[in-house]
Coordinates of C-alpha atoms and ligand atoms in Angstrom, one line a residue:
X30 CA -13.7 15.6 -17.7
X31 CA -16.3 15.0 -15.4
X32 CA -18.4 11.7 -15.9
X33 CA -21.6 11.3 -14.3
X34 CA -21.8 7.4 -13.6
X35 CA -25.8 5.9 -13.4
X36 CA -27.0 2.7 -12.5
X37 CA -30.6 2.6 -13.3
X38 CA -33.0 -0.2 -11.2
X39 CA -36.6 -0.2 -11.8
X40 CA -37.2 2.0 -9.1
X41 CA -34.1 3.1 -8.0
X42 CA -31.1 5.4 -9.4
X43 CA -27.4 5.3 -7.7
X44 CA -25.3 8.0 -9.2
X45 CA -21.7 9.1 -9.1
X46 CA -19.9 12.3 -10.6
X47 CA -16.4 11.4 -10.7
X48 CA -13.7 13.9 -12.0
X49 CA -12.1 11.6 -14.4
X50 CA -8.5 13.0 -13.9
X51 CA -8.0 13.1 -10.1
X52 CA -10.8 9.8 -10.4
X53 CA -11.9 12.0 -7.4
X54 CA -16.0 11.1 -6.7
X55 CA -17.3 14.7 -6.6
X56 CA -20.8 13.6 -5.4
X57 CA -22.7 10.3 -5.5
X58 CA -26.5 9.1 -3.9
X59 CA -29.7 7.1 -4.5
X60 CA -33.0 8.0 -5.6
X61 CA -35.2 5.2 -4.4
X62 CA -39.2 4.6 -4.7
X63 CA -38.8 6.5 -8.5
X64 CA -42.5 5.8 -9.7
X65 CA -44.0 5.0 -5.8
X66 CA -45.2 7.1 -3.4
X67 CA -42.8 8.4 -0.9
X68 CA -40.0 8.9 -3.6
X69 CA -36.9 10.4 -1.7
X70 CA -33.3 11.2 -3.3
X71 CA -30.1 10.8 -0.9
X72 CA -27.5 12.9 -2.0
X73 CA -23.7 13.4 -0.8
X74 CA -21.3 15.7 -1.9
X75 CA -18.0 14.9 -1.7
X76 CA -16.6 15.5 1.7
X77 CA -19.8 17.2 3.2
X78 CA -23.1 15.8 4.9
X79 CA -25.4 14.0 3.1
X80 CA -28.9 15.6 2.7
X81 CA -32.2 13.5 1.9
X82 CA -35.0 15.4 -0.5
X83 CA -38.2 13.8 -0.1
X84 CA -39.7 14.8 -3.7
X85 CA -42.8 13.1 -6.0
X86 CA -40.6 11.1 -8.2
X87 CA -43.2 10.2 -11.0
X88 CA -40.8 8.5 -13.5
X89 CA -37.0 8.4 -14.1
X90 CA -36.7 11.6 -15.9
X91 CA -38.1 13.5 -12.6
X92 CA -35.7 11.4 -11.4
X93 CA -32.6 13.0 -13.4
X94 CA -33.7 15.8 -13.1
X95 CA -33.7 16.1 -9.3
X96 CA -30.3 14.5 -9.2
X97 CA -29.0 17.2 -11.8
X98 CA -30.7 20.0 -9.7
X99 CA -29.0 19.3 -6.7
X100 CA -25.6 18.6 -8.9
X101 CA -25.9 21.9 -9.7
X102 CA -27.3 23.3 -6.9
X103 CA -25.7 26.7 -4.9
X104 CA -25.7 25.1 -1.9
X105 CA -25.5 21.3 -2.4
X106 CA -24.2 21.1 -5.8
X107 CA -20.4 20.4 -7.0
X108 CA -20.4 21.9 -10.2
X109 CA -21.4 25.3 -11.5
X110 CA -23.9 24.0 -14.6
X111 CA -24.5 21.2 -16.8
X112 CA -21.3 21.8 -19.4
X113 CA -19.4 20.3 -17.0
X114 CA -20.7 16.9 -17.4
X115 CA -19.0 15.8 -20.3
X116 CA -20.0 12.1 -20.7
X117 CA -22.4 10.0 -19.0
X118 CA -21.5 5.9 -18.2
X119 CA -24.3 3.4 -17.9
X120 CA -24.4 0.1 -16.2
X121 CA -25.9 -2.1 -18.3
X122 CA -26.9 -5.4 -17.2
X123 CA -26.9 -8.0 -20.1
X124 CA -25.3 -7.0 -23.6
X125 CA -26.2 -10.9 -24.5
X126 CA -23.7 -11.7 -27.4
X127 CA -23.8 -8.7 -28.6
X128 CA -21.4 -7.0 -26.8
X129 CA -17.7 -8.1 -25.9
X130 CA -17.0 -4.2 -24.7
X131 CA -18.2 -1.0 -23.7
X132 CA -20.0 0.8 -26.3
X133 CA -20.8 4.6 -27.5
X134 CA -24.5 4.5 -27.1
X135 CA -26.5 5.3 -30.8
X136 CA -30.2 4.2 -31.6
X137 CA -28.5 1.1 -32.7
X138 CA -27.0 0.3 -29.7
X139 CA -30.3 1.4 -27.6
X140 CA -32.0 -1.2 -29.9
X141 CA -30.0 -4.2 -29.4
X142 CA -29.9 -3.8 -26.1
X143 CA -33.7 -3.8 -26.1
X144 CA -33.1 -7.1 -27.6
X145 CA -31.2 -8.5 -24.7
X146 CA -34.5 -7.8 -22.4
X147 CA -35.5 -11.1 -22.6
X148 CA -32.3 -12.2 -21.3
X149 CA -32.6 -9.9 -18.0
X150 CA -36.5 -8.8 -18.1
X151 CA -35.8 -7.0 -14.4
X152 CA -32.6 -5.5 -15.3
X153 CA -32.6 -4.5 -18.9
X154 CA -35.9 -2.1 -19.4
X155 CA -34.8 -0.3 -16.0
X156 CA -31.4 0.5 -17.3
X157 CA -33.2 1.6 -20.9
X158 CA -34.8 3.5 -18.8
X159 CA -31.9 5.5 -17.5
X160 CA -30.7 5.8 -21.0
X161 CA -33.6 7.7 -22.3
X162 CA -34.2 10.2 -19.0
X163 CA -30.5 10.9 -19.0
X164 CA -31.1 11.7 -23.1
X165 CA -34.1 13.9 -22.3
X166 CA -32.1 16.0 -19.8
X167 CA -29.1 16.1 -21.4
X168 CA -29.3 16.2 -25.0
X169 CA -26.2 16.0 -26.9
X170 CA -24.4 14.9 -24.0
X171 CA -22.1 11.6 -25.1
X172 CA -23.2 8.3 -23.1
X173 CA -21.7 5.0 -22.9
X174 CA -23.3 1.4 -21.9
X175 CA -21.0 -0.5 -19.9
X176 CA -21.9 -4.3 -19.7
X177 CA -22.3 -7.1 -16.5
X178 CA -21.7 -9.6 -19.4
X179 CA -19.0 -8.2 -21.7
X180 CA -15.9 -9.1 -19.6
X181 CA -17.2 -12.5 -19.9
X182 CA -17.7 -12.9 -23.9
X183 CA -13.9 -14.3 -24.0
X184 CA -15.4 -17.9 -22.6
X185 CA -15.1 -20.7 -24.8
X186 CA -17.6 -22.7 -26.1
X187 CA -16.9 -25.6 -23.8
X188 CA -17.5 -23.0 -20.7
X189 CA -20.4 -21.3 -21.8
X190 CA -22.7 -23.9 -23.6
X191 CA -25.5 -25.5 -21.1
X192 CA -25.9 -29.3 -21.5
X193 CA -28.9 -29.1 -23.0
X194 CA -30.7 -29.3 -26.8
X195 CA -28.3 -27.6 -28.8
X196 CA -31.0 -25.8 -30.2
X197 CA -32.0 -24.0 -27.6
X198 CA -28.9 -21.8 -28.1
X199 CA -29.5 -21.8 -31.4
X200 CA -33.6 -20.4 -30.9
X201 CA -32.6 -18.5 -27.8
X202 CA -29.3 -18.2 -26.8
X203 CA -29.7 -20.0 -23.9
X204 CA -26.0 -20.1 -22.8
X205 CA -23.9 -19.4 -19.7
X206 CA -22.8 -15.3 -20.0
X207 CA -21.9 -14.8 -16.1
X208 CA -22.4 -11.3 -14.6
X209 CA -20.3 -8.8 -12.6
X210 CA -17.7 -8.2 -15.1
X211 CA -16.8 -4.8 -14.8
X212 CA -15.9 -5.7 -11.0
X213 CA -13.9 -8.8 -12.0
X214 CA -12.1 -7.0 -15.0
X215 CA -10.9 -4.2 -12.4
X216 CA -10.1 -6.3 -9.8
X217 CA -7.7 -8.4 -12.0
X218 CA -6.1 -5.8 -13.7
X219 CA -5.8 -3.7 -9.8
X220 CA -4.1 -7.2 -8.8
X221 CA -1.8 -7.5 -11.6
X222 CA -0.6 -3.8 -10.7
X223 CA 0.0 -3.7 -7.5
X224 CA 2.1 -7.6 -7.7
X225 CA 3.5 -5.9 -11.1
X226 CA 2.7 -9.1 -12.3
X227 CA 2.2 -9.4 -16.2
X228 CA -1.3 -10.0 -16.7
X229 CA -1.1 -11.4 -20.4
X230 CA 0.9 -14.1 -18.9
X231 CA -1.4 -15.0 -15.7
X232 CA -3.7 -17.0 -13.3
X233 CA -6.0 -15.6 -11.3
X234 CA -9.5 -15.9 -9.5
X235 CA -11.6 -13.2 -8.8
X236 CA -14.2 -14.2 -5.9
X237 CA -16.6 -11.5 -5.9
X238 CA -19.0 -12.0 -3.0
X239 CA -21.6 -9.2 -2.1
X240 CA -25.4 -9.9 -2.0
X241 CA -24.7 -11.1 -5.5
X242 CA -21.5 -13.4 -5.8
X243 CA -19.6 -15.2 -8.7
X244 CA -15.9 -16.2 -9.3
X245 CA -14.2 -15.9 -12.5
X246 CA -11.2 -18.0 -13.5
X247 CA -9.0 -14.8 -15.2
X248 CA -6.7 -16.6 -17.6
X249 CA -4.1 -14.4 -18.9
X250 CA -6.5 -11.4 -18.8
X251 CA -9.2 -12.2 -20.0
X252 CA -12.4 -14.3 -18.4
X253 CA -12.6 -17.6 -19.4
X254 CA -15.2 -19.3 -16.5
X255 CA -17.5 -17.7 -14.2
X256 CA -20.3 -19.1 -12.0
X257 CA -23.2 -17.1 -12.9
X258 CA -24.9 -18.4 -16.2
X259 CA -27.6 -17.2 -17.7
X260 CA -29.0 -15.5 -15.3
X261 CA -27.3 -14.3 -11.9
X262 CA -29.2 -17.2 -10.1
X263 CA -26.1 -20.0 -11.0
X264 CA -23.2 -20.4 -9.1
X265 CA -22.4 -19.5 -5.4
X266 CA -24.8 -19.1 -2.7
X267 CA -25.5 -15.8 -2.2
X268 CA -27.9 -13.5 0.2
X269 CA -31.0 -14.7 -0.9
X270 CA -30.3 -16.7 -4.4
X271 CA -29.7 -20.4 -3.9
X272 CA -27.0 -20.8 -6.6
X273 CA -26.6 -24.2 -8.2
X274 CA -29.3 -26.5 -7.3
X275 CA -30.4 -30.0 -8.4
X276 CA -33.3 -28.6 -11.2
X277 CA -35.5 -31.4 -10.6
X278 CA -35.9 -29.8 -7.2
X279 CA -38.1 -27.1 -8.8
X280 CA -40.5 -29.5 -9.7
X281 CA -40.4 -31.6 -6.9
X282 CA -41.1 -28.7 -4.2
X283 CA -43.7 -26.4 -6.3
X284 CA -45.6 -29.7 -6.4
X285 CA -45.4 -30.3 -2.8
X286 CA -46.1 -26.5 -2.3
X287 CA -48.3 -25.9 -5.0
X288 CA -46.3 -23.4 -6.3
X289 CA -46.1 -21.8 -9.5
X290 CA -43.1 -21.5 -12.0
X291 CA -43.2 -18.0 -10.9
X292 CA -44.0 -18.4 -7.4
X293 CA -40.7 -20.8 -7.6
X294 CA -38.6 -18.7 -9.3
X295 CA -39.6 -16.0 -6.3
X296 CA -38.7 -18.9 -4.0
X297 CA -34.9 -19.4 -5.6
X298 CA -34.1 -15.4 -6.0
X299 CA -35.3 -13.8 -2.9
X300 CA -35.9 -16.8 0.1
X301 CA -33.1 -19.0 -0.6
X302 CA -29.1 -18.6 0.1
X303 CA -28.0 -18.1 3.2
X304 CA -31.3 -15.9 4.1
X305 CA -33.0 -18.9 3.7
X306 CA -31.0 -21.8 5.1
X307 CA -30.2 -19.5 8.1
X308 CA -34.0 -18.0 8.7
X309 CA -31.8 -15.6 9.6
X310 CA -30.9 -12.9 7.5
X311 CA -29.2 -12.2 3.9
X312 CA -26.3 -10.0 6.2
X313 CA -23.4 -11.7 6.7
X314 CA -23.3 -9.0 9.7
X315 CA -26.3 -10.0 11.3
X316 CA -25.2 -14.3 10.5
X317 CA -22.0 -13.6 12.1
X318 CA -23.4 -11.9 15.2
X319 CA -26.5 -15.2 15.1
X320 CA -23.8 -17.9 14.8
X321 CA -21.8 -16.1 17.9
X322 CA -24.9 -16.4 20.0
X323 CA -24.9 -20.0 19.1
X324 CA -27.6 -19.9 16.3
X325 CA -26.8 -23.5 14.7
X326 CA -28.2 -22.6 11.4
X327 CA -26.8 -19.5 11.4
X328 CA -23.6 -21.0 11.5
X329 CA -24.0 -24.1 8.9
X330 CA -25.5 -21.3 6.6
X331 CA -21.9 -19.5 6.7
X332 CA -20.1 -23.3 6.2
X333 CA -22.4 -24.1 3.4
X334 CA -21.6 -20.6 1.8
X335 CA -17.9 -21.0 2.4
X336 CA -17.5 -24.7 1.0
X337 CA -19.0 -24.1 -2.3
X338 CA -17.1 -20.6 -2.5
X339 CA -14.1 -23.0 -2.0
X340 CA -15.4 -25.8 -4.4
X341 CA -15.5 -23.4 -7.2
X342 CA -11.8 -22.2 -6.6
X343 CA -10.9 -25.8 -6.8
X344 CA -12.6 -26.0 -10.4
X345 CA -11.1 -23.0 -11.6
X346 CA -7.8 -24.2 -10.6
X347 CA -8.6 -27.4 -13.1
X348 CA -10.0 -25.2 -15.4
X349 CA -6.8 -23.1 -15.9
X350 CA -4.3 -25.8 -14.6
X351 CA -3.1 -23.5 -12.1
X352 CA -3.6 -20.3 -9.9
X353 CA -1.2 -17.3 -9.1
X354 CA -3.4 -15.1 -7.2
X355 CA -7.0 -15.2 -5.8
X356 CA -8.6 -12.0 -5.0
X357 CA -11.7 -11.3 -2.8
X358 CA -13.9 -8.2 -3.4
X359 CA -17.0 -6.9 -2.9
X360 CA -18.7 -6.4 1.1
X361 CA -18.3 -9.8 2.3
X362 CA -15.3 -10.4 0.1
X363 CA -14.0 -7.2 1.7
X364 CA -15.0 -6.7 5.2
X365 CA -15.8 -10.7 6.2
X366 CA -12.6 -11.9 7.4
X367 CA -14.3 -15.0 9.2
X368 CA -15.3 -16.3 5.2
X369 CA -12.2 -15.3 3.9
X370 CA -9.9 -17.8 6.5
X371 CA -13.2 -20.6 6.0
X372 CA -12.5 -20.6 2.2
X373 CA -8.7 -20.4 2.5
X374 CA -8.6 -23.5 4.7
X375 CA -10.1 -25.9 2.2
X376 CA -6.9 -24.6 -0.2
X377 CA -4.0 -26.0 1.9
X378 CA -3.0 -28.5 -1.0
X379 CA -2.4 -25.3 -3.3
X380 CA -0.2 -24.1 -0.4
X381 CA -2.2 -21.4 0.8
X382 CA -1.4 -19.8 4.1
X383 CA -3.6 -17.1 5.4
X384 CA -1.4 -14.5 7.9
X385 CA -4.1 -13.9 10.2
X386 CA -2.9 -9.7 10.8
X387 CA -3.1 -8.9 7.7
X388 CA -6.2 -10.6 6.5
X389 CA -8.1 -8.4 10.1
X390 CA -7.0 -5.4 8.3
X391 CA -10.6 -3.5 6.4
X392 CA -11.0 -1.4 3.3
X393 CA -7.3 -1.7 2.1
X394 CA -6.0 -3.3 -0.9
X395 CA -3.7 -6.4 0.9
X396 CA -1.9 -9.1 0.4
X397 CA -3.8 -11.5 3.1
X398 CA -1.8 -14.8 2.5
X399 CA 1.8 -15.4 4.3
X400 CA 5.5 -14.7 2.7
X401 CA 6.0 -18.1 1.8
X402 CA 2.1 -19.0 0.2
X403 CA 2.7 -20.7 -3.2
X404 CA -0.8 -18.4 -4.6
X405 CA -1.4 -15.1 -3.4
X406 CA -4.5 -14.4 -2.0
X407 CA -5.1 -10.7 -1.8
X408 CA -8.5 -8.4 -0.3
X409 CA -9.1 -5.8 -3.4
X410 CA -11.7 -3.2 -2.7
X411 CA -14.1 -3.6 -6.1
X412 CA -15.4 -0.1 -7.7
X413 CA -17.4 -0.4 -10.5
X414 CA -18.2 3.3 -11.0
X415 CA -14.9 4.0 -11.5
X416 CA -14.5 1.1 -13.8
X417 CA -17.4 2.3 -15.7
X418 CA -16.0 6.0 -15.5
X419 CA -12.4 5.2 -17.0
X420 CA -14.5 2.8 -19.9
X421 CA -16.5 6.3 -20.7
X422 CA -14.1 8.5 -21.0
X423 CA -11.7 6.1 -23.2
X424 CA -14.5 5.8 -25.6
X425 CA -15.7 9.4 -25.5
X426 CA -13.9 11.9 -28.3
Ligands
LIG511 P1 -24.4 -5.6 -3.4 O1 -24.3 -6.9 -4.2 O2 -25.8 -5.2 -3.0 O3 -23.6 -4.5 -4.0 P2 -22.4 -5.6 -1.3 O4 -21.2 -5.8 -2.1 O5 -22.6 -4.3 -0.7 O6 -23.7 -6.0 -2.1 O7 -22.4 -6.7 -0.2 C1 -23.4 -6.8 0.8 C2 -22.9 -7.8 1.9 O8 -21.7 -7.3 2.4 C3 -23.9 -7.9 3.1 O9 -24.1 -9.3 3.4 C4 -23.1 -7.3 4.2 O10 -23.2 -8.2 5.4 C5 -21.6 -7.4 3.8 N1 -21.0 -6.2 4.3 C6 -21.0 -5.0 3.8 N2 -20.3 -4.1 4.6 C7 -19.8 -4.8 5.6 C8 -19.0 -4.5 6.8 N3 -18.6 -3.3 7.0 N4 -18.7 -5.6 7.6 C9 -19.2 -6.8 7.3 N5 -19.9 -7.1 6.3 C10 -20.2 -6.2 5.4

């Protein structure tokens, strides 16, 4: 079966076909600027060039649309005609505590997650949105929501609950539900196969670090700590999100700047992280090649990142009372070797050794740390659309 993977953004669409059997990607791309002038859709078939159709995108059905269009078309297509989609997989962002797993999606299932929006009021909407255009174009075609936050429902309490007035989850589920599940659920499972280790009976941490980041401590399977809370904003520094922060600092500077709640949240999600501390960039690319030229900041940016990277390992350690094998994914997880050997070097008491070869090696699935490491540390190449693929068609009859 071929499943036709979307993940919906308010004005963006990516997209994947993937033939579920080989797991081959038939054809992926991005619409972006859906809803603003200058709408364009970048398509790639498999194995050919990639060819960019600059097209009025007036909402996210035109959007489908296009995308099936050139799916389908003579020359730039990879399928004959719609029947040979036969499920479609969405990436939804926050299934609250409502969802623990990838679900068939029903009228129910569109409703509650309309009652998650107020949990993710950027995310949610967009990806309804990509429920309902894909339901227009393809009626009758079977579609499945696949959560950020389901891998993460097996915290416990003690992980999960905020230190704060208890009724605040009680009103509004304010809690900790941590993000990027479907990455850290494939990633730990890819890890268990490939050290044929059994995962019911297993330690692991999954570092995660692209413009997002979070780690999750992976306790025999299942997720029981990550660093992103309520929203994505907790946890690591990332591109342009500060991660943990003192909160009184949000009053203490919007007073000083005269900034609003809003204005300060802007401040936290899009000018902080390593963007921020290096003036720099959010590209670890770009921060690598500033620190080289002697940019200071630059530099202390990619020590500040790496420490706290390596202060959350530590706590996940305590958390599970051990570690067997941490994993790094996602582009800087993958391709940054300079981070990788920065965060390994604060775990020599775990007896951690990096072999220096083998963690230069790019876009492979490798064991990074020596022969005689006491915890693994391994580089697994993340793919969420193919996570979300394999969750579709298990669910679809
Ligand atoms: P997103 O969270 O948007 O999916 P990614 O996982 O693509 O983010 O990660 C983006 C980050 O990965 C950027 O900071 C970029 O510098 C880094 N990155 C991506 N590809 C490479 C590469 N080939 N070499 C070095 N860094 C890379």
């Amino acid at each position: 079966m071929n499943v036709l993977v979307i993940n919906c953004g308010s004005s963006s669409l990516k997209y994947q076909l993937i033939d579920s059997v080989s797991e081959n990607v038939l054809a992926k791309g991005l619409c972006e600027r859906i809803t603003i002038d200058g709408s364009r859709l970048t398509h790639t078939p498999a194995g050919r060039d990639k060819v960019v159709i600059e097209k009025p995108m007036p909402d996210h059905t035109a959007a489908v649309k296009l995308v099936l269009e050139e799916l389908t078309d003579p020359e730039n297509g990879v399928i004959q005609s719609l029947e040979e989609i036969g499920a479609v997989g969405h990436r939804i962002v926050h299934g609250g505590e409502k969802f623990a797993a990838s679900t068939v999606i029903t009228d129910e299932v569109v409703q509650a997650i309309e009652e998650c929006n107020d949990l993710a009021p950027l995310h949610n909407p967009a990806n309804l949105i990509g429920i309902n255009a894909c339901k227009e174009c393809m009626p009758g075609v079977p579609m499945v929501a696949v959560f950020d936050t389901a891998f993460h429902q097996t915290m416990p309490k003690k992980a999960y609950l905020y230190g704060l007035p208890y009724e605040y989850y009680e009103k509004y589920k304010v809690r900790r539900y941590g993000f990027h599940g479907t990455s850290h659920s494939y990633v730990s499972k890819r890890a268990a196969q490939i050290l044929n280790l059994d995962i019911k009976n297993s330690k692991m941490i999954v570092c995660h670090l692209g413009n997002g980041a979070s780690v999750c401590a992976v306790l025999n399977g299942e997720s029981v700590d990550t660093s992103m809370g309520l929203t994505p904003l907790e946890g690591l520094i990332m591109g342009t999100r500060s991660g943990d922060i003192d909160p009184a600092i949000m009053e203490f500077i919007s007073k000083k700047e005269q900034l609003s709640l809003e204005e300060m949240m802007t401040v936290l999600n899009k000018k902080s992280g390593v963007a921020g501390l290096s003036k720099v960039s959010s590209d670890f690319r770009d921060l690598d090649a500033a620190a080289a030229q002697g940019n200071e900041l630059a530099a202390d940016a990619l020590q500040v990142y790496a420490y706290r990277v390596a202060k959350y390992i530590g706590s996940y350690v305590a958390a599970m009372n051990g570690v067997d094998v941490i994993c790094f994914t996602a582009g800087v997880g993958e391709n940054n070797s300079a981070v990788r050997k920065m965060v390994c070097e604060y775990l020599g008491y775990l007896g951690i050794a990096i072999d220096d070869e083998k963690n230069a090696l790019r876009g492979e699935e490798v064991t990074i740390s020596t022969e005689d490491s006491r915890v693994r540390v391994m580089v697994i190449p993340t793919n969420e659309e193919l996570a979300i693929a394999r969750e579709t068609v298990a669910l679809v009859p």
